[in-house]
Short mmCIF file of C-alpha atoms in Angstrom, two decimals:
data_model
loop_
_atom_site.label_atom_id
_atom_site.label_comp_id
_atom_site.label_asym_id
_atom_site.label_seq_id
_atom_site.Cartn_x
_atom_site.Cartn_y
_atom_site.Cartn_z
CA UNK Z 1 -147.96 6.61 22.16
CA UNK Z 2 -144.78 4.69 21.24
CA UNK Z 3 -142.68 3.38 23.81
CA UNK Z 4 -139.22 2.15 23.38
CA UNK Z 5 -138.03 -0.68 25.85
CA UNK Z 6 -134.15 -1.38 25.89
CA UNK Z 7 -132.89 -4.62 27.13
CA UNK Z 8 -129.43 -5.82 27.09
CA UNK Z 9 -129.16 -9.25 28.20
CA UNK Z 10 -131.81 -12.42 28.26
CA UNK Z 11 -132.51 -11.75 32.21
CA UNK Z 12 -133.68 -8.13 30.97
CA UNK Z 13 -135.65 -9.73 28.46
CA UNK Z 14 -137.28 -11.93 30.53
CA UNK Z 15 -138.16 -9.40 33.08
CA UNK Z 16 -139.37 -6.57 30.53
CA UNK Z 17 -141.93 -9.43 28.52
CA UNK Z 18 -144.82 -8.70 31.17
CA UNK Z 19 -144.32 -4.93 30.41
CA UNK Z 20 -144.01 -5.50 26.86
CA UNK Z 21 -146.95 -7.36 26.68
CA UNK Z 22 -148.97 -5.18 28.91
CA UNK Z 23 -147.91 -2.32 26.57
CA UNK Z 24 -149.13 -4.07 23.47
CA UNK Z 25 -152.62 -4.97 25.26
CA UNK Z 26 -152.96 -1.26 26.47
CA UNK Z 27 -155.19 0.87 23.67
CA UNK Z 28 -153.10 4.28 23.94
CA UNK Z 29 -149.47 2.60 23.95
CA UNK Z 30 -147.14 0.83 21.14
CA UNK Z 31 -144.25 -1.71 22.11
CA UNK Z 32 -140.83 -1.87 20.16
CA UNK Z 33 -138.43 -3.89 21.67
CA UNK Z 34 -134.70 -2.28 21.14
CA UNK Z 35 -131.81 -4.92 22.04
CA UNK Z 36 -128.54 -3.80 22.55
CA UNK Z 37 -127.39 -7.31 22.06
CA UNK Z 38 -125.00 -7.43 25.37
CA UNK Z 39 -125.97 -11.25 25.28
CA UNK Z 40 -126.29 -12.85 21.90
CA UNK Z 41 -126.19 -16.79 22.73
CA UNK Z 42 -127.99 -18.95 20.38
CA UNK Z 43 -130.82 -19.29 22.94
CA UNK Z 44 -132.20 -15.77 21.74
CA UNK Z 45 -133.94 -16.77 18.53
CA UNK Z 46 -137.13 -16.41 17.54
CA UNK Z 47 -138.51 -19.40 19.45
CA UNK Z 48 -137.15 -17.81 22.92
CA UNK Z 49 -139.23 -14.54 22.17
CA UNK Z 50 -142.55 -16.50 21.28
CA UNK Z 51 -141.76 -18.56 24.43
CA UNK Z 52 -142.01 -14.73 26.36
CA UNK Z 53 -145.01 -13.76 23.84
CA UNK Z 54 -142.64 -11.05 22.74
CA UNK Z 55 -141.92 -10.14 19.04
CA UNK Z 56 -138.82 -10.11 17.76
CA UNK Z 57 -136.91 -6.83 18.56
CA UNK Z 58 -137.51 -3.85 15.91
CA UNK Z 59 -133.69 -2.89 16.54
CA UNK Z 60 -130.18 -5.27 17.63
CA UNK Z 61 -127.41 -3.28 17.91
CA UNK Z 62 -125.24 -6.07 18.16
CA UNK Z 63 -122.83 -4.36 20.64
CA UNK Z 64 -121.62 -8.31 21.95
CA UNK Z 65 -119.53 -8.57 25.13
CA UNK Z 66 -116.76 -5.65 24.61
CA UNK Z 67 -115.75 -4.00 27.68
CA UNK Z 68 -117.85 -2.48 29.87
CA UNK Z 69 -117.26 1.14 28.30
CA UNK Z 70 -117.37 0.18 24.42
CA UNK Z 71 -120.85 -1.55 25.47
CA UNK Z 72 -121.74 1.65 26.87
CA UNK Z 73 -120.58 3.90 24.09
CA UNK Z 74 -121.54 2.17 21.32
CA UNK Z 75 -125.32 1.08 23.11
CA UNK Z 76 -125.26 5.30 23.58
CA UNK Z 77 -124.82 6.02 19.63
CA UNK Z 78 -127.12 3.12 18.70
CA UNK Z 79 -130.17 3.76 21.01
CA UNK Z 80 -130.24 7.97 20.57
CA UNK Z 81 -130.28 7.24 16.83
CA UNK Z 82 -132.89 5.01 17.08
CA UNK Z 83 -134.61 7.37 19.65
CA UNK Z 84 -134.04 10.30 16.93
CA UNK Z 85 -135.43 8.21 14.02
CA UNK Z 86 -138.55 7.16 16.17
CA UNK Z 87 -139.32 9.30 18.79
CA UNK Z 88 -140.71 7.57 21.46
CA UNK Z 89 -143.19 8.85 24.00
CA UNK Z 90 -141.15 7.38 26.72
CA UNK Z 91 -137.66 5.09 26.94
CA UNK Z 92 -138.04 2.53 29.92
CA UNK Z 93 -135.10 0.75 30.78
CA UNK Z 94 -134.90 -2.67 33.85
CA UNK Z 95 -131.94 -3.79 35.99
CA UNK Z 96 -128.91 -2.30 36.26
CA UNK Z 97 -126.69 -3.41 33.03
CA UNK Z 98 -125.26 -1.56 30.45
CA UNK Z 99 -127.70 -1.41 28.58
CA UNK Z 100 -129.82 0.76 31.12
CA UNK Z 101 -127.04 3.20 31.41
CA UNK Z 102 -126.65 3.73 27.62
CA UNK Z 103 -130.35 3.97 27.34
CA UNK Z 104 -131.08 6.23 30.74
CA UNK Z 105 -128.30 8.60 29.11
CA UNK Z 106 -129.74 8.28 25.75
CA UNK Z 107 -133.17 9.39 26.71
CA UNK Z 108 -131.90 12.09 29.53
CA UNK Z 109 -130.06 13.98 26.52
CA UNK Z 110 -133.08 13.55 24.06
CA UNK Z 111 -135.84 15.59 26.60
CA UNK Z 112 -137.74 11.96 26.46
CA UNK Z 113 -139.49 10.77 29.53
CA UNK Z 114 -137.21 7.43 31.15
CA UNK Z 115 -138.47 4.74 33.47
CA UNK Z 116 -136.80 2.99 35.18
CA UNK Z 117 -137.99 -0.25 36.25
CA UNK Z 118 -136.29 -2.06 39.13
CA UNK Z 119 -135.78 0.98 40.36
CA UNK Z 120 -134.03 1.75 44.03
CA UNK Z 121 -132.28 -1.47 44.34
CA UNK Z 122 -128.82 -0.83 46.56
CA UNK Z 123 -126.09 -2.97 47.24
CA UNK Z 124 -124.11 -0.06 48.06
CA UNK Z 125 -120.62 -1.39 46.94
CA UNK Z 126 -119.61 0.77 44.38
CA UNK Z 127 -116.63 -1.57 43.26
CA UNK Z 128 -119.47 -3.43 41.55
CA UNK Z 129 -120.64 -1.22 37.78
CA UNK Z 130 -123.86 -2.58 38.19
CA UNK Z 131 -124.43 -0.49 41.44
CA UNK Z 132 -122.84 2.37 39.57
CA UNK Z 133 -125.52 1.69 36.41
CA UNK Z 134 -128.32 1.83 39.08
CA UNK Z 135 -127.49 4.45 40.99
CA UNK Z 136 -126.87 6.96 37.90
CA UNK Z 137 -130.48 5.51 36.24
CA UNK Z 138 -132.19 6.20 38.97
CA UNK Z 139 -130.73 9.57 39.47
CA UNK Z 140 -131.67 10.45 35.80
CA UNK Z 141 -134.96 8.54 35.62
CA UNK Z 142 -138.20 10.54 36.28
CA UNK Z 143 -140.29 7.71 36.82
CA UNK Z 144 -139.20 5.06 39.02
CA UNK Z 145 -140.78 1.24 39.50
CA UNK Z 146 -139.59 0.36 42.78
CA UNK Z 147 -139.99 -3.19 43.30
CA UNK Z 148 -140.12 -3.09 47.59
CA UNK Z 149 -140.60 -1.02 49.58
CA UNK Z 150 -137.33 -1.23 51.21
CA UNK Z 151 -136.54 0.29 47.34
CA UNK Z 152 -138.82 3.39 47.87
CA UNK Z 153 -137.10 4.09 51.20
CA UNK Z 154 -133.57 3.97 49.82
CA UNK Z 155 -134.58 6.26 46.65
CA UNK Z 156 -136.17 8.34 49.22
CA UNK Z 157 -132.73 8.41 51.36
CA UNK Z 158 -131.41 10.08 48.34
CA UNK Z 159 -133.74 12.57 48.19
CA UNK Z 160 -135.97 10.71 45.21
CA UNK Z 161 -139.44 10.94 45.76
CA UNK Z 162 -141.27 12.58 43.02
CA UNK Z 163 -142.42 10.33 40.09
CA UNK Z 164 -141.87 6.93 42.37
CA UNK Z 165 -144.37 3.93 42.54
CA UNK Z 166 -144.10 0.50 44.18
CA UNK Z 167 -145.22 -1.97 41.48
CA UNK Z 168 -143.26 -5.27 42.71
CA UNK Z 169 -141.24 -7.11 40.47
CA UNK Z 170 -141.50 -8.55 36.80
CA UNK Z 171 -139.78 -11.70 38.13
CA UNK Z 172 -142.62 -12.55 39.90
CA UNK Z 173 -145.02 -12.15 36.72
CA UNK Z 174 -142.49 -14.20 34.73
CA UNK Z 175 -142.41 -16.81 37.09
CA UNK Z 176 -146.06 -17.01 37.22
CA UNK Z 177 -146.72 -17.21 33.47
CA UNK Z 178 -143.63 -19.80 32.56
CA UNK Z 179 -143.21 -21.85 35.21
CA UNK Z 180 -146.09 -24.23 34.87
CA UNK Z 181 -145.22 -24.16 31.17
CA UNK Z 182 -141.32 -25.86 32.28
CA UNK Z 183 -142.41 -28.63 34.52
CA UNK Z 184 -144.22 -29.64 31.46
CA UNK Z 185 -142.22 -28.84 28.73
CA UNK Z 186 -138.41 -29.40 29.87
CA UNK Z 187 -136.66 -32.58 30.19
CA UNK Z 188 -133.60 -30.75 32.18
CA UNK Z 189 -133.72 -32.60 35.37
CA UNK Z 190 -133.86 -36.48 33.05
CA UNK Z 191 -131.18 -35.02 30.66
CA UNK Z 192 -128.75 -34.63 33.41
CA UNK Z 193 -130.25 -37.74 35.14
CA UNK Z 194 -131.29 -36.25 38.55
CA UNK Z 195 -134.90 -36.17 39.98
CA UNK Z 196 -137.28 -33.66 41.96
CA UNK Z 197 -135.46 -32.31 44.91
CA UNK Z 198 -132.24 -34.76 44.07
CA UNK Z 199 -130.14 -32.07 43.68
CA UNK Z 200 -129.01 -28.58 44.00
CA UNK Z 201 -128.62 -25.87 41.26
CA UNK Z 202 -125.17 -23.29 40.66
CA UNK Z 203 -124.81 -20.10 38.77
CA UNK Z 204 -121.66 -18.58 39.11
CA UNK Z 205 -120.54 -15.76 36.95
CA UNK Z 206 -119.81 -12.10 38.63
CA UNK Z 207 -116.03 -11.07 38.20
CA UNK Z 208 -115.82 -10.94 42.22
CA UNK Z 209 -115.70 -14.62 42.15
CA UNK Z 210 -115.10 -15.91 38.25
CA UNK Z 211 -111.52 -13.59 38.47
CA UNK Z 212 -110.62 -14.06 42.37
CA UNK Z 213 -108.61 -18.08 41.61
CA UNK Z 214 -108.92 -18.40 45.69
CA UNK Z 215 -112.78 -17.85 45.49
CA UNK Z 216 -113.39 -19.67 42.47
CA UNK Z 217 -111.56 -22.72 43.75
CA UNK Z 218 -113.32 -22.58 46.62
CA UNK Z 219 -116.91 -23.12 45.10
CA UNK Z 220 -115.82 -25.46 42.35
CA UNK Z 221 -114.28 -27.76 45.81
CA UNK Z 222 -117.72 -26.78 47.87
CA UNK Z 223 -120.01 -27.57 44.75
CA UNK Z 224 -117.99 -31.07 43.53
CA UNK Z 225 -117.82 -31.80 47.22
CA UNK Z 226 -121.55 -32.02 47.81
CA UNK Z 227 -123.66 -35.22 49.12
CA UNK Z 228 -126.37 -34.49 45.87
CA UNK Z 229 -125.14 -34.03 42.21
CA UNK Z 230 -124.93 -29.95 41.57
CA UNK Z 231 -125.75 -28.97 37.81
CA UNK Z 232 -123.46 -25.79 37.21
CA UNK Z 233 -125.11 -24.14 33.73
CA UNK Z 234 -121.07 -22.34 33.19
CA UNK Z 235 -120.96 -18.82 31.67
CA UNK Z 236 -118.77 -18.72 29.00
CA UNK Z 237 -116.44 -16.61 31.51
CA UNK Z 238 -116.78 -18.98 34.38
CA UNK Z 239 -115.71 -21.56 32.18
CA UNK Z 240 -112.92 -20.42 30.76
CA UNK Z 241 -111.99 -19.14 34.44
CA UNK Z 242 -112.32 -22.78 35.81
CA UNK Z 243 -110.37 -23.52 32.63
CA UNK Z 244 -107.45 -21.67 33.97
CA UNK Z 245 -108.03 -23.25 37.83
CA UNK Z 246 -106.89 -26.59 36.13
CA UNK Z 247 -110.06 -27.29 37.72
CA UNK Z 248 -111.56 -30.76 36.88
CA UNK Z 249 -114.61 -32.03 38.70
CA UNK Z 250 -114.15 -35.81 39.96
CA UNK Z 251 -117.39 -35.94 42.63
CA UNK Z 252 -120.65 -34.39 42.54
CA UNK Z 253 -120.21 -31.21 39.99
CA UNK Z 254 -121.49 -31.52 36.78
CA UNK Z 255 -120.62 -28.43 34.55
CA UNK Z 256 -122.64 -27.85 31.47
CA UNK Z 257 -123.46 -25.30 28.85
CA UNK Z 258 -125.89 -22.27 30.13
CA UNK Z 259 -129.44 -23.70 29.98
CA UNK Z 260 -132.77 -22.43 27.70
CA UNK Z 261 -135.15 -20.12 30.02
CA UNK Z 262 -137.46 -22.90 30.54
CA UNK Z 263 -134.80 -25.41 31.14
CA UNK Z 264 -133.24 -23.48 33.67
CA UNK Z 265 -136.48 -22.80 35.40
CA UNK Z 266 -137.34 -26.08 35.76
CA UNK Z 267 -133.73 -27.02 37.58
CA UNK Z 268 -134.64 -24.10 39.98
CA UNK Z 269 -137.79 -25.17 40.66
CA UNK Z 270 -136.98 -28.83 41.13
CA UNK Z 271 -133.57 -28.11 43.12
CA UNK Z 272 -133.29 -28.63 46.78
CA UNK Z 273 -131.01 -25.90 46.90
CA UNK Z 274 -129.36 -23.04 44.86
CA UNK Z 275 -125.97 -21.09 44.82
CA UNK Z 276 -125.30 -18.27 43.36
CA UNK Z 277 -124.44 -15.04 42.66
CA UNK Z 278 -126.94 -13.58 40.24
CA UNK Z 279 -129.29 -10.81 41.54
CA UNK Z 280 -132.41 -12.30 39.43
CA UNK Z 281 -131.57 -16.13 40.82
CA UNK Z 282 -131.82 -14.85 44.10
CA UNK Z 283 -135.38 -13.34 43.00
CA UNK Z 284 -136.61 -16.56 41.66
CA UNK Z 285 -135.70 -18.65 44.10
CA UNK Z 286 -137.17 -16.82 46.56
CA UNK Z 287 -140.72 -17.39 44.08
CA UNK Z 288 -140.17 -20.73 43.72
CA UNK Z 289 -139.63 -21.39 47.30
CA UNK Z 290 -135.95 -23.03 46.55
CA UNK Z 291 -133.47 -22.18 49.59
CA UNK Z 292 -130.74 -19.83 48.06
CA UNK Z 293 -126.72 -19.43 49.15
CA UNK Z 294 -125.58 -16.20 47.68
CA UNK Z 295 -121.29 -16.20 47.26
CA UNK Z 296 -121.22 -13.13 48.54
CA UNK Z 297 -120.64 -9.98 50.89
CA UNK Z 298 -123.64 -8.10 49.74
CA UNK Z 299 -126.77 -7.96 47.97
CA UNK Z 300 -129.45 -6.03 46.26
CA UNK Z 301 -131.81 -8.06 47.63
CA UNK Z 302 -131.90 -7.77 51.17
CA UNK Z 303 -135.31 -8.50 51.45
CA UNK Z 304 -134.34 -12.41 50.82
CA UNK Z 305 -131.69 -12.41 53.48
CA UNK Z 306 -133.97 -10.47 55.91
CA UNK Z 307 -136.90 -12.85 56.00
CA UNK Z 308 -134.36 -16.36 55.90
CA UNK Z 309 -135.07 -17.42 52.37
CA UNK Z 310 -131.48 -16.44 51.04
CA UNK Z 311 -127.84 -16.36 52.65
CA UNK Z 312 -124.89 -14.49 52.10
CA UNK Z 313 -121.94 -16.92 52.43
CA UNK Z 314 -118.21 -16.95 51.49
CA UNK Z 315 -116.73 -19.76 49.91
CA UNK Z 316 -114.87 -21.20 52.94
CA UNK Z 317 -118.29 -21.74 54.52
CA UNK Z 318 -120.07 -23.04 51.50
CA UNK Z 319 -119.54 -26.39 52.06
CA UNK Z 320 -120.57 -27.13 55.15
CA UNK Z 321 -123.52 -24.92 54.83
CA UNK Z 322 -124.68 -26.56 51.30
CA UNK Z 323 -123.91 -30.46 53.17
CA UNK Z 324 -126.73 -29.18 55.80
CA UNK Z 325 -129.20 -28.15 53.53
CA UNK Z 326 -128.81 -31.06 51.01
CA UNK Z 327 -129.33 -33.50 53.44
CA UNK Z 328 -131.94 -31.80 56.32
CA UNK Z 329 -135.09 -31.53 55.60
CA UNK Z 330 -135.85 -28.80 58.35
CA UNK Z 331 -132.86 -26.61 57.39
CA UNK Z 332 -134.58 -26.58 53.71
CA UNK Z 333 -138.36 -25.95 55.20
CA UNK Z 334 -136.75 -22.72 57.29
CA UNK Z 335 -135.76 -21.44 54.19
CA UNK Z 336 -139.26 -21.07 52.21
CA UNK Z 337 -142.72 -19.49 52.59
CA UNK Z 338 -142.46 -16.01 50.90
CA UNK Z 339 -143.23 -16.81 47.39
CA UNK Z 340 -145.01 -13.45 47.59
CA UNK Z 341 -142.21 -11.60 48.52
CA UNK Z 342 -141.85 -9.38 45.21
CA UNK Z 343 -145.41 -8.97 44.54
CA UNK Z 344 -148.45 -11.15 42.98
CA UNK Z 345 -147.70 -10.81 39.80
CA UNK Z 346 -148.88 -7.97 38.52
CA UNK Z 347 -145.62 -5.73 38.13
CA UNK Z 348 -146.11 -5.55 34.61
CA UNK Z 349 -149.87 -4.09 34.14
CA UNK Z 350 -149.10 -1.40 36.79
CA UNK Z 351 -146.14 -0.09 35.38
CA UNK Z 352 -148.02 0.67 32.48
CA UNK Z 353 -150.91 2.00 34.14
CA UNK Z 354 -148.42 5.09 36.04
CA UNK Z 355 -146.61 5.02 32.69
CA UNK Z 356 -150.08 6.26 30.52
CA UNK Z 357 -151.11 8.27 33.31
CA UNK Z 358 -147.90 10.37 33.28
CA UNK Z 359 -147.90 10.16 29.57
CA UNK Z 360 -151.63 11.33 29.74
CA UNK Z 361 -150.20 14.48 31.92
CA UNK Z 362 -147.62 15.25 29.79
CA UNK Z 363 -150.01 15.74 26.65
#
């Protein structure tokens, strides 16, 4: 039984390896890999996907960072055509980009069975698309991997229930698997000269904060402003945003080009501390047992917030709150001790085991 999985963006690709792989090990079930190509930085060559144990995708549609509706529309033509030419047993789709809408409509139209992995997540704030992409996935989606079971209950408050199973989370397989692999392999922490809980970590790159000046200004000051040096990996939007600031760290910032997979999980591991604003970050952090400052007023996560490991914080109060937990030791310890909090890392092989089974229903 073929299965098309659709990723957009090298979080997605991360994420959907353990399912990929599980697929490929499963007797009844064959892989292929479609990428819209929503990220296309140099990182994503073929040594990336052996890194993941992934083959190279069967399909790129090259769609590149357009607007939010040209991604859409043209990841809609690309992936029913390829759905049309192949026709998969099932389209599963992870997260909540672009990619997952194209593909959840894609599949919805073409009568083939959609998963939806990451499934139930709410930040409910529709001014962010991401929460929009979710929502409508999940609402078109006949089978659902919840991650939590705070997930279940809010697909359940919309009256999903049928074809739902709590699986945990990919991140937590990923994690697993690679990170071992980067405190051997990656020289990230000696190439930016800092050591083993020296420093704190920064990924900054949601419109909310890269395209509010105010807010932006306010991390760059909290993050240059720190008692430990802060590596900043910059998005290509964040930089050209802190570009525009007139922005030029003189203390403790160090802004840099975004970092390999293994690289970067190596500076969250080692980091005494992490801001951000990425959904995933907040994921792996909470694996890794690094304290995490989310910039801002609401997350997908709650999970992280509600048992202390991550913090919803506005810039005005980042400072302060990033000065504590550089320098105390106890504030840091408070914030760790639910590595397990997305699962044991097994997400992957249990997707794939409700996947065949509904497959096996369906004939």
């Amino acid at each position: 039984m073929r299965v098309l999985a659709v990723v957009g963006t090298r979080p997605e690709l991360v994420k959907m390896a353990p399912v990929v792989r599980a697929l490929d090990s499963h007797p009844a079930t064959e892989p292929r890999l479609l990428h819209t190509g929503q990220h296309y930085d140099a990182e994503l060559n073929g040594a990336f996907f052996d890194v993941l144990g992934l083959p190279e995708p069967a399909k790129n549609l090259d769609v590149g960072s357009t607007g939010g509706a040209r991604q859409t529309a043209d990841g809609l033509v690309g992936i029913d055509a390829y759905i049309a030419e192949q026709e998969p047993a099932a389209v599963l789709t992870l997260g909540d980009t672009n990619a997952v809408l194209a593909a959840t409509l894609a599949g919805a139209k073409r009568d083939t069975l959609v998963g939806h992995i990451e499934a139930g997540l709410r930040s409910y704030d529709r001014s962010m698309p991401e929460e929009v992409n979710r929502v409508v996935a999940d609402h078109l989606s006949e089978l659902l991997f919840a991650p939590t079971d705070s997930a279940v209950a809010n697909l359940a408050s919309e009256g999903i229930e049928t074809g739902v199973t709590q699986t945990g989370n990919t991140v937590v397989d990923a994690c697993l698997d690679h990170a071992p692999v980067a405190r051997e392999q990656s020289d990230s922490l000696s190439r930016f000269g800092v050591e083993p809980d020296g420093y704190a970590l920064a990924t900054i790159h949601r419109p909310h904060n890269t395209e509010t000046p105010a807010r932006l200004e306010g991390i760059c000051s909290a993050l240059d402003g720190a008692p430990v040096p802060v590596v900043l990996p910059a998005h290509p939007r964040t930089e050209t945003a802190i570009e525009a600031l007139g922005f030029e760290p003189d203390g403790s910032l160090i802004l840099t080009e975004p970092q390999g997979y293994l690289d970067f999980l190596a500076l969250l591991d080692g980091a005494r501390v992490v801001v951000t604003d990425s959904g995933g970050v907040q994921e792996e952090a909470s694996v890794l047992e690094t304290p995490c400052l989310t910039v801002r007023p609401n997350t997908e996560r709650p999970e992280t917030v509600e048992v202390g490991v991550n913090e919803l914080i506005e810039p005005s109060a980042l400072g302060a709150r990033l000065r504590t937990l550089a320098t105390n030791v106890d504030a840091r310890a408070a914030m760790t001790g639910h590595p397990d909090l997305y699962g044991d890392g097994n997400a992957g092989e249990r997707i794939v085991d409700a996947l065949t089974e509904q497959l096996e229903v369906d004939g």
